[in-house]
GROMACS .gro file of C-alpha atoms in nm:
model
  375
    1MET     CA    1   7.822  10.299   7.533
    2MET     CA    2   7.925  10.290   7.167
    3ALA     CA    3   7.936  10.670   7.147
    4ALA     CA    4   8.151  10.696   7.460
    5ILE     CA    5   8.394  10.425   7.346
    6SER     CA    6   8.418  10.584   7.001
    7ALA     CA    7   8.489  10.928   7.151
    8ALA     CA    8   8.751  10.787   7.387
    9LYS     CA    9   8.927  10.602   7.105
   10GLN     CA   10   8.950  10.938   6.923
   11GLY     CA   11   9.137  11.084   7.220
   12ALA     CA   12   8.861  11.267   7.409
   13LYS     CA   13   8.974  11.289   7.772
   14VAL     CA   14   8.675  11.369   7.996
   15ILE     CA   15   8.380  11.151   7.897
   16ARG     CA   16   8.087  11.087   8.128
   17VAL     CA   17   7.804  10.838   8.073
   18ILE     CA   18   7.486  10.917   8.268
   19GLU     CA   19   7.250  10.618   8.303
   20LYS     CA   20   6.924  10.611   8.499
   21ASN     CA   21   6.921  10.231   8.535
   22PRO     CA   22   7.125  10.068   8.812
   23ALA     CA   23   7.355   9.920   8.545
   24LEU     CA   24   7.442   9.983   8.180
   25GLY     CA   25   7.293   9.781   7.895
   26ARG     CA   26   6.978   9.655   8.064
   27LYS     CA   27   6.775   9.667   7.743
   28LEU     CA   28   7.062   9.516   7.544
   29LEU     CA   29   7.042   9.207   7.767
   30ALA     CA   30   6.685   9.146   7.650
   31THR     CA   31   6.752   9.169   7.276
   32GLY     CA   32   6.728   8.862   7.054
   33ASN     CA   33   6.553   8.666   7.331
   34GLY     CA   34   6.860   8.711   7.547
   35ARG     CA   35   7.101   8.621   7.266
   36CYS     CA   36   7.155   8.972   7.119
   37ASN     CA   37   7.121   8.976   6.741
   38LEU     CA   38   7.378   9.255   6.724
   39THR     CA   39   7.383   9.313   6.347
   40ASN     CA   40   7.311   9.160   6.008
   41ILE     CA   41   7.577   9.093   5.746
   42ASN     CA   42   7.347   9.255   5.489
   43CYS     CA   43   7.380   9.594   5.664
   44SER     CA   44   7.615   9.834   5.487
   45ASP     CA   45   7.809   9.904   5.810
   46ALA     CA   46   7.817   9.544   5.936
   47SER     CA   47   8.184   9.477   5.854
   48GLU     CA   48   8.299   9.787   6.046
   49THR     CA   49   8.079   9.688   6.342
   50LEU     CA   50   8.210   9.331   6.347
   51GLN     CA   51   8.567   9.458   6.323
   52PHE     CA   52   8.500   9.687   6.619
   53PHE     CA   53   8.353   9.410   6.835
   54ASN     CA   54   8.632   9.174   6.740
   55SER     CA   55   8.885   9.440   6.845
   56ILE     CA   56   8.732   9.464   7.193
   57GLY     CA   57   8.722   9.086   7.237
   58LEU     CA   58   8.384   8.958   7.114
   59LEU     CA   59   8.368   8.646   6.899
   60THR     CA   60   8.059   8.628   6.677
   61ARG     CA   61   7.879   8.386   6.448
   62VAL     CA   62   7.646   8.433   6.149
   63GLU     CA   63   7.315   8.247   6.151
   64ASP     CA   64   7.007   8.228   5.927
   65GLU     CA   65   6.928   8.526   5.703
   66GLY     CA   66   7.256   8.698   5.793
   67ARG     CA   67   7.179   8.749   6.161
   68VAL     CA   68   7.493   8.792   6.372
   69TYR     CA   69   7.507   8.677   6.736
   70PRO     CA   70   7.780   8.652   6.998
   71TYR     CA   71   7.940   8.308   6.962
   72SER     CA   72   7.849   8.232   7.322
   73GLY     CA   73   7.480   8.293   7.245
   74GLN     CA   74   7.460   8.535   7.538
   75ALA     CA   75   7.356   8.900   7.519
   76ALA     CA   76   7.542   8.940   7.849
   77ALA     CA   77   7.870   8.888   7.659
   78VAL     CA   78   7.801   9.198   7.445
   79GLN     CA   79   7.700   9.408   7.745
   80GLU     CA   80   7.999   9.297   7.952
   81ILE     CA   81   8.254   9.358   7.679
   82LEU     CA   82   8.122   9.713   7.622
   83VAL     CA   83   8.129   9.790   7.996
   84ASN     CA   84   8.483   9.653   8.019
   85SER     CA   85   8.590   9.874   7.728
   86LEU     CA   86   8.450  10.182   7.900
   87ARG     CA   87   8.651  10.090   8.207
   88ASP     CA   88   8.971  10.031   8.007
   89LEU     CA   89   8.929  10.370   7.837
   90GLN     CA   90   8.869  10.541   8.174
   91VAL     CA   91   8.523  10.665   8.083
   92LYS     CA   92   8.335  10.781   8.391
   93VAL     CA   93   8.004  10.598   8.429
   94TYR     CA   94   7.727  10.726   8.658
   95CYS     CA   95   7.443  10.475   8.705
   96GLY     CA   96   7.118  10.530   8.894
   97MET     CA   97   7.110  10.896   8.788
   98GLU     CA   98   6.785  11.012   8.628
   99VAL     CA   99   6.805  11.320   8.407
  100GLU     CA  100   6.508  11.552   8.462
  101TYR     CA  101   6.578  11.818   8.201
  102ILE     CA  102   6.853  11.980   7.996
  103ASP     CA  103   6.909  12.355   7.970
  104ARG     CA  104   7.118  12.543   7.717
  105ILE     CA  105   7.339  12.787   7.907
  106GLY     CA  106   7.530  13.001   7.657
  107ALA     CA  107   7.739  12.756   7.454
  108SER     CA  108   7.715  12.485   7.720
  109PHE     CA  109   7.453  12.237   7.844
  110LEU     CA  110   7.332  12.209   8.203
  111ILE     CA  111   7.203  11.860   8.283
  112LYS     CA  112   6.966  11.857   8.581
  113ILE     CA  113   6.974  11.520   8.757
  114LYS     CA  114   6.718  11.406   9.013
  115ASP     CA  115   6.857  11.419   9.370
  116HIS     CA  116   7.207  11.507   9.241
  117LYS     CA  117   7.405  11.816   9.153
  118PRO     CA  118   7.364  11.928   8.790
  119ILE     CA  119   7.642  11.853   8.541
  120GLU     CA  120   7.767  12.107   8.290
  121THR     CA  121   7.921  12.004   7.959
  122ASP     CA  122   8.031  12.169   7.634
  123VAL     CA  123   7.937  11.873   7.411
  124LEU     CA  124   7.638  11.643   7.465
  125ILE     CA  125   7.531  11.316   7.303
  126LEU     CA  126   7.173  11.203   7.369
  127ALA     CA  127   7.133  10.825   7.336
  128SER     CA  128   6.824  10.783   7.551
  129GLY     CA  129   6.634  10.549   7.318
  130GLY     CA  130   6.262  10.556   7.245
  131LYS     CA  131   5.957  10.430   7.432
  132ALA     CA  132   5.969  10.058   7.346
  133GLY     CA  133   6.034   9.834   7.646
  134PRO     CA  134   5.958  10.074   7.935
  135GLN     CA  135   6.031   9.787   8.176
  136TYR     CA  136   6.396   9.830   8.076
  137GLY     CA  137   6.397  10.206   8.133
  138SER     CA  138   6.296  10.332   7.786
  139THR     CA  139   6.022  10.577   7.878
  140GLY     CA  140   6.069  10.839   7.607
  141ASP     CA  141   6.243  11.096   7.829
  142GLY     CA  142   6.465  11.206   7.543
  143TYR     CA  143   6.171  11.329   7.337
  144ARG     CA  144   6.085  11.579   7.611
  145TRP     CA  145   6.444  11.704   7.628
  146VAL     CA  146   6.489  11.751   7.252
  147LYS     CA  147   6.152  11.927   7.217
  148ALA     CA  148   6.260  12.174   7.486
  149LEU     CA  149   6.580  12.232   7.289
  150GLY     CA  150   6.380  12.315   6.975
  151HIS     CA  151   6.357  11.985   6.786
  152THR     CA  152   6.052  11.838   6.612
  153VAL     CA  153   5.945  11.487   6.714
  154VAL     CA  154   5.744  11.263   6.481
  155SER     CA  155   5.479  11.104   6.705
  156PRO     CA  156   5.624  10.778   6.847
  157ARG     CA  157   5.440  10.449   6.784
  158PRO     CA  158   5.514  10.088   6.889
  159SER     CA  159   5.689   9.889   6.614
  160LEU     CA  160   5.806   9.529   6.567
  161VAL     CA  161   5.512   9.422   6.780
  162ARG     CA  162   5.218   9.181   6.771
  163LEU     CA  163   4.900   9.270   6.581
  164VAL     CA  164   4.576   9.236   6.777
  165SER     CA  165   4.241   9.102   6.652
  166ASN     CA  166   3.906   9.060   6.828
  167LEU     CA  167   3.805   8.753   6.625
  168ALA     CA  168   3.692   8.474   6.857
  169PHE     CA  169   3.869   8.189   6.678
  170PHE     CA  170   4.215   8.307   6.789
  171LYS     CA  171   4.162   8.141   7.126
  172GLU     CA  172   4.147   7.808   6.939
  173LEU     CA  173   4.466   7.886   6.748
  174LYS     CA  174   4.694   7.989   7.035
  175GLY     CA  175   5.040   7.842   6.976
  176VAL     CA  176   4.987   7.749   6.609
  177ARG     CA  177   5.275   7.833   6.374
  178ALA     CA  178   5.252   7.832   5.996
  179LYS     CA  179   5.489   7.924   5.714
  180GLY     CA  180   5.312   8.165   5.483
  181CYS     CA  181   5.288   8.507   5.326
  182ALA     CA  182   5.123   8.792   5.519
  183LYS     CA  183   5.007   9.111   5.349
  184LEU     CA  184   4.903   9.431   5.524
  185MET     CA  185   4.595   9.552   5.337
  186ARG     CA  186   4.453   9.904   5.330
  187MET     CA  187   4.138   9.971   5.128
  188ASN     CA  188   4.203   9.649   4.930
  189GLN     CA  189   4.557   9.760   4.843
  190VAL     CA  190   4.876   9.589   4.960
  191VAL     CA  191   5.075   9.822   5.188
  192GLU     CA  192   5.355   9.575   5.264
  193GLN     CA  193   5.408   9.201   5.256
  194GLU     CA  194   5.639   8.954   5.428
  195THR     CA  195   5.697   8.580   5.395
  196GLY     CA  196   5.800   8.362   5.688
  197GLU     CA  197   5.665   8.206   6.004
  198ILE     CA  198   5.328   8.337   6.118
  199GLN     CA  199   5.240   8.272   6.482
  200PHE     CA  200   4.884   8.269   6.609
  201THR     CA  201   4.826   8.393   6.963
  202GLU     CA  202   4.518   8.407   7.184
  203ASP     CA  203   4.440   8.757   7.058
  204GLY     CA  204   4.605   8.801   6.720
  205LEU     CA  205   4.916   8.748   6.509
  206SER     CA  206   5.287   8.734   6.588
  207GLY     CA  207   5.612   8.616   6.430
  208ILE     CA  208   5.892   8.800   6.253
  209CYS     CA  209   5.697   8.869   5.933
  210ILE     CA  210   5.406   9.013   6.138
  211PHE     CA  211   5.648   9.227   6.340
  212ASN     CA  212   5.787   9.368   6.015
  213LEU     CA  213   5.434   9.456   5.900
  214SER     CA  214   5.346   9.624   6.230
  215LYS     CA  215   5.556   9.935   6.162
  216HIS     CA  216   5.325  10.014   5.868
  217TYR     CA  217   4.996   9.946   6.049
  218ALA     CA  218   4.724  10.214   6.049
  219LYS     CA  219   4.374  10.199   6.194
  220GLY     CA  220   4.138  10.004   5.969
  221ASP     CA  221   4.407   9.787   5.808
  222MET     CA  222   4.360   9.413   5.765
  223VAL     CA  223   4.604   9.125   5.726
  224GLN     CA  224   4.564   8.884   5.435
  225ILE     CA  225   4.732   8.547   5.487
  226ASP     CA  226   4.841   8.303   5.219
  227LEU     CA  227   4.879   7.965   5.390
  228MET     CA  228   4.999   7.802   5.064
  229PRO     CA  229   5.245   8.054   4.915
  230ASP     CA  230   5.425   7.787   4.709
  231PHE     CA  231   5.109   7.710   4.510
  232SER     CA  232   4.921   7.923   4.258
  233ASP     CA  233   4.541   7.909   4.257
  234GLU     CA  234   4.550   7.688   3.949
  235ILE     CA  235   4.801   7.438   4.087
  236LEU     CA  236   4.621   7.432   4.422
  237GLU     CA  237   4.295   7.356   4.243
  238GLU     CA  238   4.458   7.067   4.056
  239LEU     CA  239   4.600   6.939   4.385
  240LEU     CA  240   4.264   6.954   4.564
  241LEU     CA  241   4.077   6.789   4.276
  242SER     CA  242   4.334   6.510   4.273
  243ARG     CA  243   4.310   6.465   4.652
  244VAL     CA  244   3.931   6.461   4.637
  245GLN     CA  245   3.949   6.183   4.377
  246ASP     CA  246   4.204   5.980   4.574
  247LEU     CA  247   4.051   6.043   4.919
  248GLU     CA  248   3.682   6.071   4.835
  249ASN     CA  249   3.572   5.872   5.141
  250ARG     CA  250   3.770   6.088   5.384
  251SER     CA  251   3.612   6.388   5.558
  252ILE     CA  252   3.691   6.740   5.434
  253LYS     CA  253   3.879   6.796   5.759
  254GLU     CA  254   4.096   6.489   5.692
  255LEU     CA  255   4.145   6.600   5.332
  256LEU     CA  256   4.301   6.929   5.446
  257SER     CA  257   4.481   6.806   5.760
  258GLY     CA  258   4.764   6.668   5.549
  259MET     CA  259   4.816   7.013   5.399
  260ILE     CA  260   4.795   7.266   5.683
  261ASN     CA  261   4.795   7.264   6.063
  262LYS     CA  262   4.502   7.061   6.200
  263LYS     CA  263   4.380   7.346   6.422
  264LEU     CA  264   4.379   7.580   6.123
  265VAL     CA  265   4.165   7.334   5.926
  266SER     CA  266   3.874   7.356   6.171
  267VAL     CA  267   3.886   7.736   6.180
  268VAL     CA  268   3.914   7.798   5.805
  269LEU     CA  269   3.629   7.555   5.730
  270LYS     CA  270   3.407   7.737   5.980
  271GLU     CA  271   3.505   8.067   5.817
  272ILE     CA  272   3.372   7.948   5.480
  273ALA     CA  273   3.076   7.760   5.631
  274LEU     CA  274   3.178   7.410   5.523
  275GLU     CA  275   3.094   7.112   5.744
  276GLN     CA  276   3.429   6.959   5.830
  277GLU     CA  277   3.293   6.607   5.876
  278SER     CA  278   3.127   6.600   5.532
  279ARG     CA  279   3.266   6.349   5.283
  280ALA     CA  280   3.536   6.494   5.059
  281GLY     CA  281   3.390   6.319   4.754
  282LYS     CA  282   3.079   6.539   4.782
  283LEU     CA  283   3.275   6.864   4.737
  284ARG     CA  284   3.155   7.066   4.440
  285ARG     CA  285   3.378   7.289   4.229
  286LYS     CA  286   3.248   7.613   4.382
  287GLU     CA  287   3.318   7.475   4.733
  288ILE     CA  288   3.671   7.387   4.626
  289GLN     CA  289   3.705   7.746   4.502
  290ARG     CA  290   3.599   7.872   4.847
  291ILE     CA  291   3.866   7.653   5.008
  292ILE     CA  292   4.128   7.787   4.767
  293SER     CA  293   4.018   8.144   4.835
  294ILE     CA  294   4.064   8.118   5.212
  295LEU     CA  295   4.389   7.920   5.190
  296LYS     CA  296   4.535   8.185   4.958
  297ARG     CA  297   4.358   8.504   5.074
  298TRP     CA  298   4.240   8.469   5.434
  299GLN     CA  299   4.130   8.817   5.544
  300ILE     CA  300   4.179   8.889   5.915
  301SER     CA  301   4.057   9.211   6.075
  302ILE     CA  302   4.302   9.392   6.303
  303ILE     CA  303   4.204   9.633   6.581
  304GLY     CA  304   4.551   9.756   6.674
  305THR     CA  305   4.894   9.657   6.799
  306LYS     CA  306   5.022   9.549   7.137
  307GLY     CA  307   5.163   9.833   7.345
  308TRP     CA  308   5.504   9.968   7.438
  309LYS     CA  309   5.584   9.687   7.680
  310GLU     CA  310   5.589   9.430   7.399
  311ALA     CA  311   5.728   9.653   7.123
  312GLN     CA  312   6.087   9.588   7.021
  313VAL     CA  313   6.149   9.934   6.878
  314THR     CA  314   5.990  10.278   6.843
  315SER     CA  315   5.865  10.415   6.514
  316GLY     CA  316   5.894  10.794   6.511
  317GLY     CA  317   6.130  11.033   6.687
  318VAL     CA  318   6.337  11.338   6.598
  319LYS     CA  319   6.302  11.437   6.231
  320LEU     CA  320   6.607  11.326   6.035
  321SER     CA  321   6.604  11.655   5.843
  322GLU     CA  322   6.706  11.826   6.169
  323VAL     CA  323   7.024  11.619   6.207
  324ASP     CA  324   7.345  11.609   6.002
  325LEU     CA  325   7.368  11.234   5.936
  326LEU     CA  326   7.738  11.260   5.848
  327THR     CA  327   7.817  11.370   6.206
  328MET     CA  328   7.490  11.307   6.396
  329GLU     CA  329   7.507  11.670   6.515
  330SER     CA  330   7.185  11.865   6.555
  331LYS     CA  331   7.128  12.129   6.288
  332ILE     CA  332   6.937  12.331   6.546
  333VAL     CA  333   7.163  12.314   6.853
  334PRO     CA  334   7.543  12.321   6.800
  335ASN     CA  335   7.745  12.053   6.986
  336LEU     CA  336   7.433  11.843   7.049
  337TYR     CA  337   7.445  11.493   6.897
  338LEU     CA  338   7.141  11.268   6.862
  339VAL     CA  339   7.163  10.893   6.801
  340GLY     CA  340   6.983  10.561   6.790
  341GLU     CA  341   6.616  10.516   6.858
  342LEU     CA  342   6.574  10.879   6.966
  343LEU     CA  343   6.569  10.958   6.593
  344ASP     CA  344   6.292  10.875   6.346
  345VAL     CA  345   6.459  10.552   6.228
  346ASP     CA  346   6.320  10.202   6.268
  347GLU     CA  347   6.416   9.897   6.066
  348LYS     CA  348   6.289   9.540   6.026
  349CYS     CA  349   6.382   9.246   6.249
  350GLY     CA  350   6.717   9.077   6.209
  351GLY     CA  351   6.983   9.298   6.368
  352TYR     CA  352   6.913   9.609   6.160
  353ASN     CA  353   6.798   9.827   6.452
  354LEU     CA  354   7.098   9.747   6.669
  355GLN     CA  355   7.323   9.817   6.371
  356TRP     CA  356   7.170  10.166   6.353
  357ALA     CA  357   7.249  10.210   6.723
  358TRP     CA  358   7.614  10.108   6.673
  359SER     CA  359   7.659  10.314   6.354
  360SER     CA  360   7.499  10.633   6.482
  361GLY     CA  361   7.677  10.600   6.818
  362MET     CA  362   8.015  10.547   6.654
  363ILE     CA  363   7.972  10.848   6.423
  364ALA     CA  364   7.850  11.072   6.707
  365GLY     CA  365   8.140  10.970   6.931
  366LYS     CA  366   8.399  11.050   6.665
  367SER     CA  367   8.231  11.378   6.578
  368ALA     CA  368   8.191  11.486   6.941
  369ALA     CA  369   8.560  11.407   7.006
  370ALA     CA  370   8.657  11.620   6.705
  371ALA     CA  371   8.440  11.906   6.836
  372ILE     CA  372   8.610  11.884   7.177
  373SER     CA  373   8.958  11.888   7.024
  374GLU     CA  374   8.866  12.201   6.824
  375LYS     CA  375   8.763  12.371   7.148
   0.00000   0.00000   0.00000
């Protein structure tokens, strides 16, 4: 949609959008839990994007951490305003048309469409997305087309997705949320770390900081959680010693319940083999050290990620070295433009991935329109 609008605004006359879903923007409607976090003010192209959306009638607001949403809080507002712009610019939209393959015929492209006549075009923009969210139509068709046209595709993987563990205690922790620091560990080395809300599910870990770690996950990695990121080991030890002195007749479980989520207390004490009903005053220094160790460095084994249906974006795609990023034109096939999630670009949560969609679409539209005018 962005590419077509951008091309039309540059004066391109015959623009056709081919969409296999019954309507445009189906996946867009699901973004941001139905609110559409359309960009982030920390993105380099955010001001241009916000100016564009303002020009076509969308009012926006900035929320926590620079996330930008439609002022109405509805993803439908973004989808509707883009569809209306296509209509105003007289872009021809064909919905319910599934592309089967694309052939290069001389200097043109022949687009074979299931149960329809093929369409021939001189200039082609592929904005088919990745494989994340197949329930919305993203089934990775574009990878097959670009491979046939000579491009290299970095193997796609689910990203911004839950991490899965087979540890039994997760069933006890379903629904628990905790502010903390999560580190992705590989052979005792930190691969990446994020601070924020960590959500415990029936089979693993979720939350924005976990999603951001998921793009880096490889088989055998673990997650190390710091449930007390505001405290150093030394300060935490002083705190626990003080609490033990003041609350010596309380149980260990009660001692910790005022510090972290009650459900977490039971699990972490089992993990370090401490009897939760034992009197706090009986805690020895080495047992306090064990408590500190798990509160600060809780190691959780991970067996994988959730699949494509839950993934927000795709990691992998067409190699960026095969695309001119100033125009989004393929370096392998002239007059072919590749954008968005089809390319090997995936960012963290917070509007960054949609910003890439808008930016790459806008550039491709302008460039494609310039190529048409030259012809």
